[in-house]
Amino acid sequence: MNKKAFTLLEIIIVLGILGIFLGAGTFFSAGFISREYLRTDTENLIFVLREARSRAQSGYENDSWSIKFLLSEGKYVLFKGNDYETREIAFDREYFLNKTLSFKQIVFDGGDDIMTFFKNDGYSKENGEIILQNVKGASESVFVNYFGIISLDQSNPAYTGEIPIIPDDTLEKQTYNVFVPVLQDTYIDKGDEDVSFGSENNIWVQSRFVLWHKRGLLRFDLTAIPNDAQIVSAKLKLYVVDKKGSSRSYGIYKIIQNPDRDWIENEATWYRYKIGQLWTGGGGDYVETLSNTFNVSAFDGTPFSVQIDLTSDIGDLIKTPLDNYGWLIKDMEEAATFQYYVQFASKEHSQTGYRPSLNIVYEY
């Protein structure tokens, strides 16, 4: 039987064809990845622009909010106010483009590289276009007009000014999933009524007779959530790091907004919410209607988390973020004969993963 082997020429041809296919696959794969980076970073830019506008509209920190574009560094900075040179750096948030992207061009009416949204109305300083470009030459433009309207499409009726309404209602809504770190936390103790515990690693909540109550206080910064967003869910996550007693129920209440109760964690005690300012009564001022209740099971020495649904509260608070003074947590049966307590990890806890966080899912 004759067996015919491949000739050298045939092998070279086959290898050449394979090389062409592999090269084409690599080319198209690289192109796809590059386009995805462009799409993702464009969405991120829109999100940050909206955040700046939302902060300005809500009057956060009683100031306008701006974004500085540093083209040569491939980054942009969200900052408080409208003057980058004299800004308060503590409020800065920096964002970097993917290394495969760059700012092709920034075109603002005033020829500047700063987009400012004015306090209260959220209008912008000028019309502008920000163009992002990837290594393949593809580009995306984001437009901002004097109304503060942000769009990918200049023909959008809201953008052109034909419908002078908040633009985001006319755009296709997107879903965002964010984790908000705790801004302040502490606990107040009836047994140590003049002591502040804002620097403690744990937040105590305790019941025992009428003289040994402890209540927790928490507050989160909600100003980054647009005040016209649709809240899908909001869950507070706390880690139990110690507990005495069997399973118990706890209640969480909104701290009252009127009159102001802008408590300070390192000054709040059982009778005052900050130095020189007293609670109406001892133990904090809170809305009598429960925001929610939750159970904490017995503790076996291993930290575990509990989640509390605060969707309704967050939906209300984002509309007036400057009136947000957080929540108070207390035992549902404080007048217990025996001592029962739970300790939640605070924002000072050494294990960062145990610190309080608020997971908010919203559409905007």
mmCIF file of C-alpha atoms in Angstrom:
data_model
loop_
_atom_site.group_PDB
_atom_site.id
_atom_site.type_symbol
_atom_site.label_atom_id
_atom_site.label_comp_id
_atom_site.label_asym_id
_atom_site.label_seq_id
_atom_site.Cartn_x
_atom_site.Cartn_y
_atom_site.Cartn_z
ATOM 1 C CA MET A 1 0.000 0.000 0.000
ATOM 2 C CA ASN A 2 1.360 3.392 -0.962
ATOM 3 C CA LYS A 3 1.365 6.084 1.720
ATOM 4 C CA LYS A 4 1.766 9.604 0.497
ATOM 5 C CA ALA A 5 3.364 12.065 2.929
ATOM 6 C CA PHE A 6 2.831 15.830 2.970
ATOM 7 C CA THR A 7 5.393 17.769 1.027
ATOM 8 C CA LEU A 8 7.333 20.601 2.630
ATOM 9 C CA LEU A 9 5.489 23.092 0.428
ATOM 10 C CA GLU A 10 2.084 21.812 1.586
ATOM 11 C CA ILE A 11 3.108 22.097 5.241
ATOM 12 C CA ILE A 12 4.321 25.664 4.706
ATOM 13 C CA ILE A 13 1.022 26.618 3.019
ATOM 14 C CA VAL A 14 -1.068 25.118 5.858
ATOM 15 C CA LEU A 15 1.025 26.870 8.509
ATOM 16 C CA GLY A 16 0.677 30.118 6.603
ATOM 17 C CA ILE A 17 -3.120 29.820 6.513
ATOM 18 C CA LEU A 18 -3.221 29.022 10.237
ATOM 19 C CA GLY A 19 -1.053 32.048 10.919
ATOM 20 C CA ILE A 20 -3.443 34.277 9.003
ATOM 21 C CA PHE A 21 -6.443 32.995 10.994
ATOM 22 C CA LEU A 22 -4.628 33.353 14.311
ATOM 23 C CA GLY A 23 -3.495 36.854 13.442
ATOM 24 C CA ALA A 24 -6.991 37.871 12.415
ATOM 25 C CA GLY A 25 -8.405 36.440 15.640
ATOM 26 C CA THR A 26 -5.913 38.380 17.712
ATOM 27 C CA PHE A 27 -6.644 41.551 15.743
ATOM 28 C CA PHE A 28 -10.407 41.303 16.156
ATOM 29 C CA SER A 29 -10.090 40.296 19.825
ATOM 30 C CA ALA A 30 -7.885 43.306 20.543
ATOM 31 C CA GLY A 31 -10.355 45.530 18.713
ATOM 32 C CA PHE A 32 -13.277 44.226 20.762
ATOM 33 C CA ILE A 33 -11.440 44.734 24.063
ATOM 34 C CA SER A 34 -10.430 48.240 23.042
ATOM 35 C CA ARG A 35 -14.047 49.126 22.188
ATOM 36 C CA GLU A 36 -15.206 47.755 25.558
ATOM 37 C CA TYR A 37 -12.687 49.921 27.404
ATOM 38 C CA LEU A 38 -13.970 52.927 25.468
ATOM 39 C CA ARG A 39 -17.603 52.128 26.265
ATOM 40 C CA THR A 40 -16.927 51.486 29.964
ATOM 41 C CA ASP A 41 -14.847 54.622 30.508
ATOM 42 C CA THR A 42 -17.432 56.738 28.679
ATOM 43 C CA GLU A 43 -20.117 55.419 31.037
ATOM 44 C CA ASN A 44 -17.870 56.156 34.022
ATOM 45 C CA LEU A 45 -17.344 59.722 32.819
ATOM 46 C CA ILE A 46 -21.100 60.256 32.482
ATOM 47 C CA PHE A 47 -21.607 58.888 35.995
ATOM 48 C CA VAL A 48 -19.035 61.302 37.484
ATOM 49 C CA LEU A 49 -20.506 64.267 35.585
ATOM 50 C CA ARG A 50 -23.922 63.376 36.970
ATOM 51 C CA GLU A 51 -22.477 63.045 40.455
ATOM 52 C CA ALA A 52 -20.960 66.538 40.224
ATOM 53 C CA ARG A 53 -24.282 67.939 39.027
ATOM 54 C CA SER A 54 -26.223 66.132 41.755
ATOM 55 C CA ARG A 55 -23.932 67.499 44.456
ATOM 56 C CA ALA A 56 -24.318 71.011 43.073
ATOM 57 C CA GLN A 57 -28.113 70.714 42.886
ATOM 58 C CA SER A 58 -28.357 69.525 46.478
ATOM 59 C CA GLY A 59 -26.069 72.322 47.690
ATOM 60 C CA TYR A 60 -23.688 69.792 49.198
ATOM 61 C CA GLU A 61 -21.032 71.586 51.277
ATOM 62 C CA ASN A 62 -22.820 74.813 50.296
ATOM 63 C CA ASP A 63 -20.860 75.101 47.058
ATOM 64 C CA SER A 64 -20.721 74.436 43.330
ATOM 65 C CA TRP A 65 -18.970 71.288 42.071
ATOM 66 C CA SER A 66 -16.610 70.913 39.134
ATOM 67 C CA ILE A 67 -14.533 68.474 37.108
ATOM 68 C CA LYS A 68 -10.990 69.276 36.017
ATOM 69 C CA PHE A 69 -9.676 67.422 32.947
ATOM 70 C CA LEU A 70 -5.930 66.754 32.854
ATOM 71 C CA LEU A 71 -5.428 65.576 29.290
ATOM 72 C CA SER A 72 -1.715 64.776 29.470
ATOM 73 C CA GLU A 73 -2.231 62.561 32.535
ATOM 74 C CA GLY A 74 -5.315 60.793 31.202
ATOM 75 C CA LYS A 75 -7.336 61.631 34.292
ATOM 76 C CA TYR A 76 -10.070 63.913 35.593
ATOM 77 C CA VAL A 77 -10.764 65.206 39.097
ATOM 78 C CA LEU A 78 -14.103 65.856 40.795
ATOM 79 C CA PHE A 79 -13.595 68.768 43.186
ATOM 80 C CA LYS A 80 -15.520 71.171 45.400
ATOM 81 C CA GLY A 81 -15.970 74.733 44.130
ATOM 82 C CA ASN A 82 -15.004 76.201 40.764
ATOM 83 C CA ASP A 83 -11.346 77.147 41.259
ATOM 84 C CA TYR A 84 -8.987 74.190 40.917
ATOM 85 C CA GLU A 85 -5.943 76.039 42.251
ATOM 86 C CA THR A 86 -7.552 77.147 45.532
ATOM 87 C CA ARG A 87 -9.796 74.101 46.073
ATOM 88 C CA GLU A 88 -10.018 72.025 49.269
ATOM 89 C CA ILE A 89 -8.050 68.933 48.246
ATOM 90 C CA ALA A 90 -9.738 66.804 50.923
ATOM 91 C CA PHE A 91 -12.874 66.699 48.741
ATOM 92 C CA ASP A 92 -11.050 65.561 45.569
ATOM 93 C CA ARG A 93 -11.888 62.342 43.759
ATOM 94 C CA GLU A 94 -9.530 61.279 40.968
ATOM 95 C CA TYR A 95 -10.494 59.086 38.014
ATOM 96 C CA PHE A 96 -8.066 57.625 35.457
ATOM 97 C CA LEU A 97 -8.795 56.493 31.913
ATOM 98 C CA ASN A 98 -7.761 53.004 30.894
ATOM 99 C CA LYS A 99 -4.186 53.070 29.583
ATOM 100 C CA THR A 100 -5.455 52.240 26.066
ATOM 101 C CA LEU A 101 -7.568 55.428 26.029
ATOM 102 C CA SER A 102 -6.909 59.144 25.909
ATOM 103 C CA PHE A 103 -8.757 62.436 25.740
ATOM 104 C CA LYS A 104 -8.841 63.255 22.047
ATOM 105 C CA GLN A 105 -10.214 66.717 22.672
ATOM 106 C CA ILE A 106 -11.974 68.857 25.280
ATOM 107 C CA VAL A 107 -14.109 71.567 23.685
ATOM 108 C CA PHE A 108 -15.686 74.052 26.093
ATOM 109 C CA ASP A 109 -17.105 77.433 25.078
ATOM 110 C CA GLY A 110 -14.754 79.314 27.367
ATOM 111 C CA GLY A 111 -11.699 77.408 26.160
ATOM 112 C CA ASP A 112 -11.079 76.085 29.677
ATOM 113 C CA ASP A 113 -10.584 72.481 30.835
ATOM 114 C CA ILE A 114 -12.990 72.686 33.792
ATOM 115 C CA MET A 115 -16.711 71.876 33.748
ATOM 116 C CA THR A 116 -18.546 73.571 36.636
ATOM 117 C CA PHE A 117 -22.094 72.884 37.848
ATOM 118 C CA PHE A 118 -23.563 75.719 39.895
ATOM 119 C CA LYS A 119 -24.976 75.328 43.378
ATOM 120 C CA ASN A 120 -28.736 74.707 43.694
ATOM 121 C CA ASP A 121 -29.816 74.767 40.028
ATOM 122 C CA GLY A 122 -27.103 72.430 38.686
ATOM 123 C CA TYR A 123 -26.679 74.516 35.524
ATOM 124 C CA SER A 124 -23.247 74.325 33.932
ATOM 125 C CA LYS A 125 -20.829 77.153 33.307
ATOM 126 C CA GLU A 126 -20.716 76.511 29.556
ATOM 127 C CA ASN A 127 -21.535 74.154 26.705
ATOM 128 C CA GLY A 128 -18.952 71.462 26.236
ATOM 129 C CA GLU A 129 -17.900 68.282 24.478
ATOM 130 C CA ILE A 130 -15.495 65.694 25.897
ATOM 131 C CA ILE A 131 -14.102 63.243 23.335
ATOM 132 C CA LEU A 132 -12.518 59.943 24.397
ATOM 133 C CA GLN A 133 -10.459 57.912 21.926
ATOM 134 C CA ASN A 134 -8.976 54.407 21.962
ATOM 135 C CA VAL A 135 -5.783 53.136 20.332
ATOM 136 C CA LYS A 136 -7.753 51.965 17.286
ATOM 137 C CA GLY A 137 -8.932 55.503 16.579
ATOM 138 C CA ALA A 138 -12.549 54.938 17.630
ATOM 139 C CA SER A 139 -14.026 57.733 19.733
ATOM 140 C CA GLU A 140 -17.029 58.629 21.893
ATOM 141 C CA SER A 141 -18.318 62.112 22.699
ATOM 142 C CA VAL A 142 -20.082 63.250 25.857
ATOM 143 C CA PHE A 143 -21.964 66.545 25.632
ATOM 144 C CA VAL A 144 -22.917 68.962 28.420
ATOM 145 C CA ASN A 145 -25.031 72.085 27.868
ATOM 146 C CA TYR A 146 -25.882 75.186 29.884
ATOM 147 C CA PHE A 147 -28.794 73.430 31.583
ATOM 148 C CA GLY A 148 -26.297 70.950 33.000
ATOM 149 C CA ILE A 149 -27.792 68.287 30.761
ATOM 150 C CA ILE A 150 -25.433 65.393 30.016
ATOM 151 C CA SER A 151 -25.957 63.322 26.890
ATOM 152 C CA LEU A 152 -24.284 61.116 24.291
ATOM 153 C CA ASP A 153 -26.596 62.596 21.666
ATOM 154 C CA GLN A 154 -26.778 66.289 20.772
ATOM 155 C CA SER A 155 -30.122 65.709 19.038
ATOM 156 C CA ASN A 156 -31.718 64.673 22.333
ATOM 157 C CA PRO A 157 -34.659 67.130 22.780
ATOM 158 C CA ALA A 158 -33.709 67.829 26.379
ATOM 159 C CA TYR A 159 -30.127 68.563 25.351
ATOM 160 C CA THR A 160 -31.096 71.027 22.609
ATOM 161 C CA GLY A 161 -33.206 72.972 25.079
ATOM 162 C CA GLU A 162 -36.509 72.238 23.349
ATOM 163 C CA ILE A 163 -37.634 70.550 26.576
ATOM 164 C CA PRO A 164 -35.991 72.401 29.507
ATOM 165 C CA ILE A 165 -36.277 69.598 32.048
ATOM 166 C CA ILE A 166 -33.773 67.549 33.976
ATOM 167 C CA PRO A 167 -32.139 65.514 31.222
ATOM 168 C CA ASP A 168 -31.812 62.191 32.903
ATOM 169 C CA ASP A 169 -35.555 61.540 32.695
ATOM 170 C CA THR A 170 -35.291 61.523 28.906
ATOM 171 C CA LEU A 171 -32.310 59.174 28.716
ATOM 172 C CA GLU A 172 -32.383 55.424 28.947
ATOM 173 C CA LYS A 173 -32.038 54.530 32.609
ATOM 174 C CA GLN A 174 -29.133 52.439 33.801
ATOM 175 C CA THR A 175 -28.782 50.380 36.961
ATOM 176 C CA TYR A 176 -25.993 51.195 39.404
ATOM 177 C CA ASN A 177 -24.799 49.099 42.325
ATOM 178 C CA VAL A 178 -22.755 51.099 44.843
ATOM 179 C CA PHE A 179 -21.314 50.455 48.297
ATOM 180 C CA VAL A 180 -21.380 53.527 50.513
ATOM 181 C CA PRO A 181 -18.915 53.527 53.446
ATOM 182 C CA VAL A 182 -20.033 54.802 56.822
ATOM 183 C CA LEU A 183 -19.411 58.517 57.424
ATOM 184 C CA GLN A 184 -19.824 58.579 61.222
ATOM 185 C CA ASP A 185 -20.575 55.968 63.863
ATOM 186 C CA THR A 186 -20.558 55.792 67.649
ATOM 187 C CA TYR A 187 -22.710 54.700 70.570
ATOM 188 C CA ILE A 188 -24.182 56.577 73.512
ATOM 189 C CA ASP A 189 -24.220 55.101 77.018
ATOM 190 C CA LYS A 190 -26.637 55.987 79.802
ATOM 191 C CA GLY A 191 -24.232 54.524 82.349
ATOM 192 C CA ASP A 192 -21.439 56.848 81.130
ATOM 193 C CA GLU A 193 -23.656 59.735 80.150
ATOM 194 C CA ASP A 194 -20.856 62.291 79.699
ATOM 195 C CA VAL A 195 -18.482 60.083 77.691
ATOM 196 C CA SER A 196 -18.164 60.028 73.897
ATOM 197 C CA PHE A 197 -17.221 56.760 72.171
ATOM 198 C CA GLY A 198 -16.657 57.925 68.590
ATOM 199 C CA SER A 199 -13.154 56.456 68.358
ATOM 200 C CA GLU A 200 -14.079 52.975 69.629
ATOM 201 C CA ASN A 201 -13.573 49.872 67.479
ATOM 202 C CA ASN A 202 -17.089 48.620 68.203
ATOM 203 C CA ILE A 203 -20.625 50.012 68.369
ATOM 204 C CA TRP A 204 -22.408 48.778 71.489
ATOM 205 C CA VAL A 205 -26.167 48.233 71.769
ATOM 206 C CA GLN A 206 -27.227 47.081 75.228
ATOM 207 C CA SER A 207 -30.252 46.563 77.467
ATOM 208 C CA ARG A 208 -30.160 46.237 81.250
ATOM 209 C CA PHE A 209 -32.616 47.772 83.721
ATOM 210 C CA VAL A 210 -33.051 51.514 83.123
ATOM 211 C CA LEU A 211 -29.531 52.720 83.886
ATOM 212 C CA TRP A 212 -27.330 50.741 81.516
ATOM 213 C CA HIS A 213 -28.758 51.285 78.077
ATOM 214 C CA LYS A 214 -26.434 51.709 75.112
ATOM 215 C CA ARG A 215 -27.591 52.810 71.654
ATOM 216 C CA GLY A 216 -25.734 52.899 68.349
ATOM 217 C CA LEU A 217 -25.601 55.814 65.903
ATOM 218 C CA LEU A 218 -24.626 55.595 62.220
ATOM 219 C CA ARG A 219 -24.609 58.041 59.351
ATOM 220 C CA PHE A 220 -23.763 57.617 55.651
ATOM 221 C CA ASP A 221 -22.958 60.189 52.970
ATOM 222 C CA LEU A 222 -25.737 59.875 50.368
ATOM 223 C CA THR A 223 -24.879 62.929 48.282
ATOM 224 C CA ALA A 224 -23.311 60.859 45.492
ATOM 225 C CA ILE A 225 -26.717 59.297 44.741
ATOM 226 C CA PRO A 226 -28.697 61.517 42.309
ATOM 227 C CA ASN A 227 -31.684 62.981 44.135
ATOM 228 C CA ASP A 228 -34.047 61.881 41.359
ATOM 229 C CA ALA A 229 -32.730 58.316 41.191
ATOM 230 C CA GLN A 230 -35.114 55.386 41.583
ATOM 231 C CA ILE A 231 -33.971 53.292 44.546
ATOM 232 C CA VAL A 232 -34.261 49.577 43.808
ATOM 233 C CA SER A 233 -32.821 48.344 47.108
ATOM 234 C CA ALA A 234 -30.725 49.585 50.021
ATOM 235 C CA LYS A 235 -29.267 47.261 52.638
ATOM 236 C CA LEU A 236 -27.208 48.168 55.675
ATOM 237 C CA LYS A 237 -24.582 45.549 56.514
ATOM 238 C CA LEU A 238 -23.213 45.266 60.050
ATOM 239 C CA TYR A 239 -20.773 42.713 61.437
ATOM 240 C CA VAL A 240 -21.426 41.209 64.859
ATOM 241 C CA VAL A 241 -18.062 40.841 66.633
ATOM 242 C CA ASP A 242 -19.336 40.095 70.150
ATOM 243 C CA LYS A 243 -22.630 39.403 71.870
ATOM 244 C CA LYS A 244 -24.057 38.349 75.219
ATOM 245 C CA GLY A 245 -27.323 36.465 75.450
ATOM 246 C CA SER A 246 -29.483 34.472 73.083
ATOM 247 C CA SER A 247 -31.158 35.716 69.915
ATOM 248 C CA ARG A 248 -32.613 39.214 70.305
ATOM 249 C CA SER A 249 -34.478 41.768 68.227
ATOM 250 C CA TYR A 250 -33.228 45.276 67.533
ATOM 251 C CA GLY A 251 -34.909 48.308 66.040
ATOM 252 C CA ILE A 252 -33.420 50.913 63.719
ATOM 253 C CA TYR A 253 -34.888 54.431 63.602
ATOM 254 C CA LYS A 254 -34.152 57.550 61.577
ATOM 255 C CA ILE A 255 -32.622 60.336 63.643
ATOM 256 C CA ILE A 256 -34.996 63.282 63.385
ATOM 257 C CA GLN A 257 -34.346 65.931 60.757
ATOM 258 C CA ASN A 258 -36.245 68.848 62.254
ATOM 259 C CA PRO A 259 -34.859 70.476 64.258
ATOM 260 C CA ASP A 260 -31.381 69.631 62.963
ATOM 261 C CA ARG A 261 -29.550 66.853 64.758
ATOM 262 C CA ASP A 262 -26.160 67.030 63.047
ATOM 263 C CA TRP A 263 -24.427 64.912 65.680
ATOM 264 C CA ILE A 264 -20.654 64.539 65.783
ATOM 265 C CA GLU A 265 -19.273 61.099 66.587
ATOM 266 C CA ASN A 266 -16.479 62.279 68.903
ATOM 267 C CA GLU A 267 -18.781 64.649 70.800
ATOM 268 C CA ALA A 268 -22.111 62.814 71.029
ATOM 269 C CA THR A 269 -23.103 61.433 74.444
ATOM 270 C CA TRP A 270 -26.328 60.244 76.062
ATOM 271 C CA TYR A 271 -27.535 63.825 76.624
ATOM 272 C CA ARG A 272 -25.913 65.833 73.824
ATOM 273 C CA TYR A 273 -25.463 65.366 70.078
ATOM 274 C CA LYS A 274 -22.468 67.699 69.979
ATOM 275 C CA ILE A 275 -20.762 70.033 72.412
ATOM 276 C CA GLY A 276 -23.191 72.723 73.514
ATOM 277 C CA GLN A 277 -26.229 71.098 71.847
ATOM 278 C CA LEU A 278 -28.538 68.759 73.773
ATOM 279 C CA TRP A 279 -30.857 66.023 72.596
ATOM 280 C CA THR A 280 -34.481 66.822 73.459
ATOM 281 C CA GLY A 281 -34.299 63.968 75.955
ATOM 282 C CA GLY A 282 -31.560 61.546 76.886
ATOM 283 C CA GLY A 283 -30.690 58.776 74.486
ATOM 284 C CA GLY A 284 -30.983 60.582 71.171
ATOM 285 C CA ASP A 285 -33.861 62.069 69.169
ATOM 286 C CA TYR A 286 -35.353 59.706 66.616
ATOM 287 C CA VAL A 287 -38.508 59.168 64.603
ATOM 288 C CA GLU A 288 -40.866 56.981 66.614
ATOM 289 C CA THR A 289 -41.877 54.955 63.571
ATOM 290 C CA LEU A 290 -39.506 52.040 63.091
ATOM 291 C CA SER A 291 -37.480 52.010 59.900
ATOM 292 C CA ASN A 292 -37.009 48.272 60.366
ATOM 293 C CA THR A 293 -36.268 45.524 62.873
ATOM 294 C CA PHE A 294 -33.700 42.753 62.713
ATOM 295 C CA ASN A 295 -32.636 39.750 64.761
ATOM 296 C CA VAL A 296 -29.160 38.853 65.957
ATOM 297 C CA SER A 297 -28.620 35.213 66.832
ATOM 298 C CA ALA A 298 -26.377 33.837 69.575
ATOM 299 C CA PHE A 299 -22.642 34.425 69.151
ATOM 300 C CA ASP A 300 -20.213 31.489 69.016
ATOM 301 C CA GLY A 301 -17.027 33.536 68.779
ATOM 302 C CA THR A 302 -16.992 33.840 64.984
ATOM 303 C CA PRO A 303 -17.988 37.268 63.578
ATOM 304 C CA PHE A 304 -20.976 37.233 61.243
ATOM 305 C CA SER A 305 -22.969 39.832 59.346
ATOM 306 C CA VAL A 306 -26.572 40.986 59.514
ATOM 307 C CA GLN A 307 -28.366 42.963 56.818
ATOM 308 C CA ILE A 308 -31.116 45.519 57.386
ATOM 309 C CA ASP A 309 -33.376 46.708 54.579
ATOM 310 C CA LEU A 310 -33.479 50.529 54.406
ATOM 311 C CA THR A 311 -34.870 50.918 50.884
ATOM 312 C CA SER A 312 -37.767 53.137 51.927
ATOM 313 C CA ASP A 313 -35.591 55.419 54.069
ATOM 314 C CA ILE A 314 -32.972 55.891 51.355
ATOM 315 C CA GLY A 315 -35.671 56.723 48.816
ATOM 316 C CA ASP A 316 -36.790 59.572 51.080
ATOM 317 C CA LEU A 317 -33.366 60.789 52.190
ATOM 318 C CA ILE A 318 -31.777 61.179 48.736
ATOM 319 C CA LYS A 319 -34.371 63.836 47.939
ATOM 320 C CA THR A 320 -33.029 65.966 50.808
ATOM 321 C CA PRO A 321 -29.490 64.627 51.406
ATOM 322 C CA LEU A 322 -28.476 67.518 53.651
ATOM 323 C CA ASP A 323 -31.234 66.525 56.090
ATOM 324 C CA ASN A 324 -29.757 63.060 56.488
ATOM 325 C CA TYR A 325 -28.608 62.534 60.078
ATOM 326 C CA GLY A 326 -28.500 58.758 59.941
ATOM 327 C CA TRP A 327 -30.007 56.120 62.195
ATOM 328 C CA LEU A 328 -30.195 55.040 65.816
ATOM 329 C CA ILE A 329 -30.166 51.348 66.807
ATOM 330 C CA LYS A 330 -31.548 50.092 70.113
ATOM 331 C CA ASP A 331 -32.708 46.887 71.767
ATOM 332 C CA MET A 332 -36.434 46.285 71.316
ATOM 333 C CA GLU A 333 -36.694 45.344 75.007
ATOM 334 C CA GLU A 334 -34.342 47.716 76.778
ATOM 335 C CA ALA A 335 -35.845 47.206 80.238
ATOM 336 C CA ALA A 336 -34.560 43.640 80.484
ATOM 337 C CA THR A 337 -33.672 42.379 83.957
ATOM 338 C CA PHE A 338 -30.470 40.759 82.771
ATOM 339 C CA GLN A 339 -27.710 42.242 80.665
ATOM 340 C CA TYR A 340 -27.948 41.662 76.920
ATOM 341 C CA TYR A 341 -25.651 43.336 74.461
ATOM 342 C CA VAL A 342 -24.336 43.139 70.932
ATOM 343 C CA GLN A 343 -21.217 44.777 69.523
ATOM 344 C CA PHE A 344 -21.028 45.705 65.855
ATOM 345 C CA ALA A 345 -17.711 46.550 64.196
ATOM 346 C CA SER A 346 -17.325 50.309 63.714
ATOM 347 C CA LYS A 347 -15.475 52.204 60.983
ATOM 348 C CA GLU A 348 -12.421 52.174 63.269
ATOM 349 C CA HIS A 349 -12.328 48.372 63.395
ATOM 350 C CA SER A 350 -8.983 46.836 62.383
ATOM 351 C CA GLN A 351 -10.708 44.449 59.949
ATOM 352 C CA THR A 352 -11.797 46.729 57.121
ATOM 353 C CA GLY A 353 -14.178 44.101 55.767
ATOM 354 C CA TYR A 354 -16.154 44.202 59.018
ATOM 355 C CA ARG A 355 -16.847 47.935 58.921
ATOM 356 C CA PRO A 356 -20.438 49.139 58.316
ATOM 357 C CA SER A 357 -21.453 49.577 54.696
ATOM 358 C CA LEU A 358 -24.582 50.490 52.797
ATOM 359 C CA ASN A 359 -25.260 48.692 49.512
ATOM 360 C CA ILE A 360 -27.552 50.756 47.280
ATOM 361 C CA VAL A 361 -28.916 49.642 43.916
ATOM 362 C CA TYR A 362 -30.606 52.399 41.937
ATOM 363 C CA GLU A 363 -31.762 53.301 38.440
ATOM 364 C CA TYR A 364 -30.825 56.589 36.842
#
